[in-house]
Structures are given as structure tokens and as C-alpha cells.
mmCIF file of C-alpha atoms in Angstrom:
data_model
loop_
_atom_site.group_PDB
_atom_site.id
_atom_site.type_symbol
_atom_site.label_atom_id
_atom_site.label_comp_id
_atom_site.label_asym_id
_atom_site.label_seq_id
_atom_site.Cartn_x
_atom_site.Cartn_y
_atom_site.Cartn_z
ATOM 1 C CA ALA J 1 -12.546 46.411 -43.857
ATOM 2 C CA GLN J 2 -10.192 49.368 -44.148
ATOM 3 C CA SER J 3 -7.536 49.331 -41.478
ATOM 4 C CA VAL J 4 -4.198 51.122 -40.868
ATOM 5 C CA THR J 5 -1.309 48.717 -39.290
ATOM 6 C CA GLN J 6 1.656 50.731 -37.511
ATOM 7 C CA LEU J 7 4.697 47.994 -37.101
ATOM 8 C CA GLY J 8 6.420 48.432 -34.142
ATOM 9 C CA SER J 9 4.598 49.825 -31.276
ATOM 10 C CA HIS J 10 8.433 50.832 -30.044
ATOM 11 C CA VAL J 11 11.212 51.857 -31.770
ATOM 12 C CA SER J 12 14.573 53.315 -30.341
ATOM 13 C CA VAL J 13 17.127 55.151 -32.176
ATOM 14 C CA SER J 14 20.605 56.849 -31.438
ATOM 15 C CA GLU J 15 20.165 60.574 -31.781
ATOM 16 C CA GLY J 16 21.691 61.538 -35.372
ATOM 17 C CA ALA J 17 20.166 58.191 -36.731
ATOM 18 C CA LEU J 18 17.865 57.640 -39.070
ATOM 19 C CA VAL J 19 14.227 57.561 -37.952
ATOM 20 C CA LEU J 20 11.866 55.098 -40.080
ATOM 21 C CA LEU J 21 8.389 54.776 -38.702
ATOM 22 C CA ARG J 22 6.164 52.086 -40.872
ATOM 23 C CA CYS J 23 2.453 52.519 -41.571
ATOM 24 C CA ASN J 24 0.578 50.008 -43.900
ATOM 25 C CA TYR J 25 -2.987 50.754 -44.888
ATOM 26 C CA SER J 26 -5.485 49.020 -46.787
ATOM 27 C CA SER J 27 -8.324 50.733 -48.424
ATOM 28 C CA SER J 28 -9.982 50.177 -51.628
ATOM 29 C CA VAL J 29 -9.919 53.542 -52.967
ATOM 30 C CA PRO J 30 -7.023 56.187 -53.118
ATOM 31 C CA PRO J 31 -7.005 57.477 -49.599
ATOM 32 C CA TYR J 32 -6.087 60.516 -47.632
ATOM 33 C CA LEU J 33 -2.929 59.723 -45.271
ATOM 34 C CA PHE J 34 -1.862 61.610 -42.198
ATOM 35 C CA TRP J 35 1.012 61.558 -39.546
ATOM 36 C CA TYR J 36 0.505 62.966 -36.126
ATOM 37 C CA VAL J 37 2.896 63.315 -33.499
ATOM 38 C CA GLN J 38 1.715 63.345 -29.823
ATOM 39 C CA TYR J 39 4.396 64.611 -26.970
ATOM 40 C CA PRO J 40 3.887 63.325 -23.370
ATOM 41 C CA ASN J 41 0.520 65.050 -21.703
ATOM 42 C CA GLN J 42 -0.302 66.836 -24.807
ATOM 43 C CA GLY J 43 -2.653 66.694 -27.766
ATOM 44 C CA LEU J 44 -1.929 65.076 -31.312
ATOM 45 C CA GLN J 45 -0.424 67.237 -33.774
ATOM 46 C CA LEU J 46 -0.499 67.158 -37.366
ATOM 47 C CA LEU J 47 2.972 66.395 -38.698
ATOM 48 C CA LEU J 48 2.041 65.690 -42.462
ATOM 49 C CA LYS J 49 -0.624 64.705 -44.603
ATOM 50 C CA TYR J 50 -1.070 63.016 -48.168
ATOM 51 C CA THR J 51 -4.170 63.879 -50.559
ATOM 52 C CA SER J 52 -3.297 62.808 -53.855
ATOM 53 C CA ALA J 53 -0.651 65.364 -54.920
ATOM 54 C CA ALA J 54 2.781 64.522 -54.960
ATOM 55 C CA THR J 55 3.721 61.281 -53.274
ATOM 56 C CA LEU J 56 6.455 62.409 -51.167
ATOM 57 C CA VAL J 57 5.352 64.606 -48.553
ATOM 58 C CA LYS J 58 7.434 66.902 -46.314
ATOM 59 C CA GLY J 59 6.151 67.914 -42.744
ATOM 60 C CA ILE J 60 7.281 69.856 -39.968
ATOM 61 C CA ASN J 61 10.574 69.254 -37.674
ATOM 62 C CA GLY J 62 12.393 67.608 -40.851
ATOM 63 C CA PHE J 63 9.999 64.522 -40.977
ATOM 64 C CA GLU J 64 8.678 63.522 -44.190
ATOM 65 C CA ALA J 65 6.685 60.523 -45.596
ATOM 66 C CA GLU J 66 6.350 58.511 -49.409
ATOM 67 C CA PHE J 67 2.989 57.246 -50.309
ATOM 68 C CA LYS J 68 3.791 54.053 -52.154
ATOM 69 C CA LYS J 69 0.619 52.654 -53.739
ATOM 70 C CA SER J 70 1.899 49.482 -55.023
ATOM 71 C CA GLU J 71 3.120 48.977 -51.412
ATOM 72 C CA THR J 72 0.075 50.400 -49.421
ATOM 73 C CA SER J 73 2.556 52.102 -47.619
ATOM 74 C CA PHE J 74 3.227 55.604 -46.013
ATOM 75 C CA HIS J 75 6.429 55.220 -44.355
ATOM 76 C CA LEU J 76 7.458 58.219 -41.871
ATOM 77 C CA THR J 77 11.454 59.192 -41.823
ATOM 78 C CA LYS J 78 13.922 61.716 -40.956
ATOM 79 C CA PRO J 79 17.171 61.800 -41.746
ATOM 80 C CA SER J 80 18.613 62.588 -38.108
ATOM 81 C CA ALA J 81 16.792 61.947 -34.868
ATOM 82 C CA HIS J 82 17.115 64.497 -32.478
ATOM 83 C CA MET J 83 16.351 64.138 -28.347
ATOM 84 C CA SER J 84 13.091 66.174 -29.226
ATOM 85 C CA ASP J 85 11.544 63.638 -31.180
ATOM 86 C CA ALA J 86 10.997 61.226 -28.585
ATOM 87 C CA ALA J 87 7.154 61.113 -28.555
ATOM 88 C CA GLU J 88 3.995 58.872 -29.834
ATOM 89 C CA TYR J 89 3.305 58.997 -33.577
ATOM 90 C CA PHE J 90 0.358 58.041 -35.204
ATOM 91 C CA CYS J 91 -0.558 57.071 -38.664
ATOM 92 C CA ALA J 92 -4.143 57.603 -39.787
ATOM 93 C CA VAL J 93 -6.128 57.140 -43.126
ATOM 94 C CA SER J 94 -9.311 59.225 -44.279
ATOM 95 C CA VAL J 95 -11.855 56.744 -45.729
ATOM 96 C CA ASN J 96 -15.401 57.180 -46.721
ATOM 97 C CA ALA J 97 -17.958 55.840 -44.677
ATOM 98 C CA GLY J 98 -21.284 55.990 -45.860
ATOM 99 C CA ASN J 99 -21.944 59.432 -46.761
ATOM 100 C CA ASN J 100 -19.297 60.601 -44.538
ATOM 101 C CA ARG J 101 -15.387 60.516 -44.125
ATOM 102 C CA LYS J 102 -13.748 58.956 -40.888
ATOM 103 C CA LEU J 103 -10.342 58.408 -39.636
ATOM 104 C CA ILE J 104 -9.123 55.061 -39.467
ATOM 105 C CA TRP J 105 -6.211 55.255 -36.901
ATOM 106 C CA GLY J 106 -3.359 53.228 -36.001
ATOM 107 C CA LEU J 107 -2.559 52.446 -32.525
ATOM 108 C CA GLY J 108 0.515 54.002 -32.553
ATOM 109 C CA THR J 109 4.722 53.851 -32.380
ATOM 110 C CA SER J 110 6.679 55.225 -29.258
ATOM 111 C CA LEU J 111 9.726 56.409 -30.530
ATOM 112 C CA ALA J 112 12.546 56.638 -27.973
ATOM 113 C CA VAL J 113 15.569 58.657 -28.926
ATOM 114 C CA ASN J 114 18.751 57.921 -26.994
ATOM 115 C CA PRO J 115 21.775 60.172 -26.300
ATOM 116 C CA ILE U 1 -4.169 81.759 -30.447
ATOM 117 C CA ALA U 2 -6.489 79.619 -32.507
ATOM 118 C CA GLY U 3 -7.279 76.160 -31.549
ATOM 119 C CA ILE U 4 -9.307 73.872 -29.671
ATOM 120 C CA THR U 5 -9.967 74.680 -25.463
ATOM 121 C CA GLN U 6 -10.984 71.641 -23.699
ATOM 122 C CA ALA U 7 -12.020 71.769 -20.050
ATOM 123 C CA PRO U 8 -11.483 70.484 -17.058
ATOM 124 C CA THR U 9 -7.931 69.679 -17.744
ATOM 125 C CA SER U 10 -8.543 66.657 -15.410
ATOM 126 C CA GLN U 11 -11.094 65.008 -13.022
ATOM 127 C CA ILE U 12 -11.565 62.535 -10.431
ATOM 128 C CA LEU U 13 -15.326 61.623 -10.662
ATOM 129 C CA ALA U 14 -16.913 59.412 -8.440
ATOM 130 C CA ALA U 15 -19.170 56.523 -10.068
ATOM 131 C CA GLY U 16 -22.875 57.269 -11.115
ATOM 132 C CA ARG U 17 -22.233 60.865 -11.212
ATOM 133 C CA ARG U 18 -22.884 62.768 -14.279
ATOM 134 C CA MET U 19 -20.301 65.208 -15.856
ATOM 135 C CA THR U 20 -19.871 67.452 -19.039
ATOM 136 C CA LEU U 21 -16.523 67.536 -20.719
ATOM 137 C CA ARG U 22 -16.167 70.875 -22.642
ATOM 138 C CA CYS U 23 -14.974 71.673 -26.160
ATOM 139 C CA THR U 24 -14.337 75.017 -27.789
ATOM 140 C CA GLN U 25 -13.048 75.802 -31.008
ATOM 141 C CA ASP U 26 -12.508 79.312 -32.560
ATOM 142 C CA MET U 27 -11.598 78.161 -36.070
ATOM 143 C CA ARG U 28 -15.162 77.814 -37.416
ATOM 144 C CA HIS U 29 -14.622 74.490 -38.347
ATOM 145 C CA ASN U 30 -17.313 72.488 -39.615
ATOM 146 C CA ALA U 31 -16.734 68.830 -37.905
ATOM 147 C CA MET U 32 -15.709 68.047 -34.742
ATOM 148 C CA TYR U 33 -15.169 64.659 -32.879
ATOM 149 C CA TRP U 34 -14.808 63.242 -29.286
ATOM 150 C CA TYR U 35 -12.173 60.710 -28.832
ATOM 151 C CA ARG U 36 -10.823 58.459 -25.824
ATOM 152 C CA GLN U 37 -7.077 57.017 -25.648
ATOM 153 C CA ASP U 38 -6.376 54.143 -23.625
ATOM 154 C CA LEU U 39 -3.111 52.304 -23.278
ATOM 155 C CA GLY U 40 -2.919 49.685 -25.905
ATOM 156 C CA LEU U 41 -6.004 50.717 -28.043
ATOM 157 C CA GLY U 42 -5.198 53.846 -29.444
ATOM 158 C CA LEU U 43 -7.605 56.733 -30.180
ATOM 159 C CA ARG U 44 -11.452 55.638 -30.350
ATOM 160 C CA LEU U 45 -14.179 57.611 -32.061
ATOM 161 C CA ILE U 46 -17.094 58.409 -29.476
ATOM 162 C CA HIS U 47 -19.148 60.790 -31.237
ATOM 163 C CA TYR U 48 -18.969 63.326 -34.121
ATOM 164 C CA SER U 49 -20.419 66.102 -35.743
ATOM 165 C CA ASN U 50 -20.208 66.980 -39.133
ATOM 166 C CA THR U 51 -22.050 70.559 -38.991
ATOM 167 C CA ALA U 52 -23.683 72.380 -36.415
ATOM 168 C CA GLY U 53 -27.039 70.613 -35.549
ATOM 169 C CA THR U 54 -26.387 67.114 -36.569
ATOM 170 C CA THR U 55 -24.355 64.508 -34.447
ATOM 171 C CA GLY U 56 -23.327 60.866 -35.379
ATOM 172 C CA LYS U 57 -22.139 57.432 -33.327
ATOM 173 C CA GLY U 58 -18.723 56.439 -33.608
ATOM 174 C CA GLU U 59 -17.054 53.048 -32.507
ATOM 175 C CA VAL U 60 -17.699 53.605 -28.612
ATOM 176 C CA PRO U 61 -20.829 55.789 -27.979
ATOM 177 C CA ASP U 62 -22.503 53.661 -25.321
ATOM 178 C CA GLY U 63 -22.823 55.861 -21.859
ATOM 179 C CA TYR U 64 -21.952 59.245 -23.859
ATOM 180 C CA SER U 65 -23.957 61.803 -25.148
ATOM 181 C CA VAL U 66 -23.277 65.144 -27.228
ATOM 182 C CA SER U 67 -24.795 68.159 -28.633
ATOM 183 C CA ARG U 68 -24.154 70.407 -31.207
ATOM 184 C CA ALA U 69 -25.870 73.690 -30.988
ATOM 185 C CA ASN U 70 -23.526 75.962 -32.739
ATOM 186 C CA THR U 71 -20.200 75.759 -34.613
ATOM 187 C CA ASP U 72 -17.805 76.534 -31.524
ATOM 188 C CA ASP U 73 -19.333 73.860 -29.199
ATOM 189 C CA PHE U 74 -19.471 70.219 -28.756
ATOM 190 C CA PRO U 75 -20.008 69.232 -25.260
ATOM 191 C CA LEU U 76 -19.602 65.354 -23.768
ATOM 192 C CA THR U 77 -21.776 64.204 -21.430
ATOM 193 C CA LEU U 78 -21.395 61.177 -19.193
ATOM 194 C CA ALA U 79 -24.911 60.855 -17.998
ATOM 195 C CA SER U 80 -23.525 58.145 -15.078
ATOM 196 C CA ALA U 81 -20.175 57.635 -15.135
ATOM 197 C CA VAL U 82 -18.693 53.940 -14.432
ATOM 198 C CA PRO U 83 -15.024 53.138 -13.807
ATOM 199 C CA SER U 84 -14.568 51.856 -17.335
ATOM 200 C CA GLN U 85 -14.844 55.427 -18.661
ATOM 201 C CA THR U 86 -11.622 56.245 -16.947
ATOM 202 C CA SER U 87 -9.450 57.570 -20.146
ATOM 203 C CA VAL U 88 -8.085 60.139 -21.622
ATOM 204 C CA TYR U 89 -10.758 62.334 -23.774
ATOM 205 C CA PHE U 90 -9.685 64.539 -26.866
ATOM 206 C CA CYS U 91 -11.740 66.574 -28.736
ATOM 207 C CA ALA U 92 -10.691 67.048 -32.526
ATOM 208 C CA SER U 93 -12.069 69.511 -35.412
ATOM 209 C CA SER U 94 -11.486 69.652 -39.327
ATOM 210 C CA PRO U 95 -12.325 72.168 -41.838
ATOM 211 C CA ALA U 96 -13.294 69.699 -44.543
ATOM 212 C CA ILE U 97 -12.405 66.277 -46.033
ATOM 213 C CA GLY U 98 -8.897 65.814 -46.634
ATOM 214 C CA TYR U 99 -7.744 68.329 -44.066
ATOM 215 C CA GLY U 100 -6.171 67.285 -41.215
ATOM 216 C CA TYR U 101 -7.678 67.272 -37.529
ATOM 217 C CA THR U 102 -6.716 69.944 -35.029
ATOM 218 C CA PHE U 103 -6.700 68.431 -31.363
ATOM 219 C CA GLY U 104 -7.182 69.782 -28.020
ATOM 220 C CA SER U 105 -4.967 69.258 -24.968
ATOM 221 C CA GLY U 106 -7.498 66.771 -23.478
ATOM 222 C CA THR U 107 -9.344 65.915 -20.405
ATOM 223 C CA ARG U 108 -7.627 63.139 -18.134
ATOM 224 C CA LEU U 109 -10.889 61.385 -16.473
ATOM 225 C CA THR U 110 -10.751 59.327 -13.447
ATOM 226 C CA VAL U 111 -13.668 57.447 -12.235
ATOM 227 C CA VAL U 112 -13.602 55.517 -9.129
#
């Protein structure tokens, strides 16, 4: 069965430090992959997506992610964390489900940014 | 501003009462979804609709119903609320396969 695993439910970094949020997926066919961000008391917002084009995907707010088929990974990075990056981050994979496609969600990673 | 509007933003509901959560989008997206978000369980799909006039069951459909009479509206109804339906509910939409979802701001529902 397809699944998404986000390693680390909580990640804490210092302001200015590298942000690395890990996502591994299982899928028998090339997937579409997404990262979403959720700020407190808000809905989810699309950060970036991979849809079989360039393997390095750039998103909003300075984030990027690299699709690595051999590692079945789609880790999210940002070179320098900002206090405003503190939020919940969700990885998702779009897979075939019969005649439809559906999103499989990771459980999320809460990012804290320390001054 | 294009997007999804959910109403109400929060509600306290007595157990056994009927409740409809409203969701309206103005982006002409074909597909719409209802999720519930619970601590430690992430996002779980309740119901979805690939296009107006069709609906389908997600992972946790029991106790919920939906309708899709037109492209813009996708209401979620709790026929007889129970405390386990206390959650934050998100409506989302998507134009087509491979596109990301647009989410509403959510409805925080407490069933007492």
C-alpha cells in the first residue's frame, strides 16, 4: 500500500540555520509529490510540488525539495530559517486509486525556530 | 480574492444535533474534498467529489454525508453529532490531477 512517512514529528532549529524536513514515500509508479505548510489556526497552503519535471523543485518562501527516486524521498530544505517559518509541514503523494487519484498524507512535522 | 470559504469558523454543538458545514469555492475547480484534522492522526479524508453531481467516500465517512449540486458548493452534514466528531474540518479543492489542493481556513467543531 502507498504511504508517506515524515521522519521526526518535531524539528527545532536556530534562526539562520538550515532547515531539513524529511519525507519518504512508497509508490509503485512515479508519483506526484507535494509539501504543504500550515500556520497556527489556518488552513494548509501549497509550498511546492513535483509532477515529473525537474527533480529539484523550488517553492515559496525560499523552500525547495529534491525528488530522489532511488531513495524514494522528497525532503524539504531551506538554507536559512526565519522565525516566520515556524509551522506544521505536511508531505503528500498523489496516487492512483481505481478510477481516481487521491492524496496520501504524512502525519506532519512541527518546525520550531529558536532565536 | 479567489479561494475557498468555510462557515462557520467555529461551533459548539450538542450531541445528537444535526449540523451542516458549508464550503464554497470560486475557482471553478472540478474536485472538492472534506478532511478532518486531529492531533496525532493528521488529515483524514471524509468524502470527496470529482465533479459536480458525483461524490465518493473517503477513509472516515461514517456519520457524515455530502452533496455536490453545483461546481461551487460542497456542504458536509453531520446527521446526529457525537463527541468523537469533535475536530477541525477542512474543505479543499483541486482543478485536475497533478495540481495541488487549495484549502479553506477550517471549521473548529466541538461536540458536547
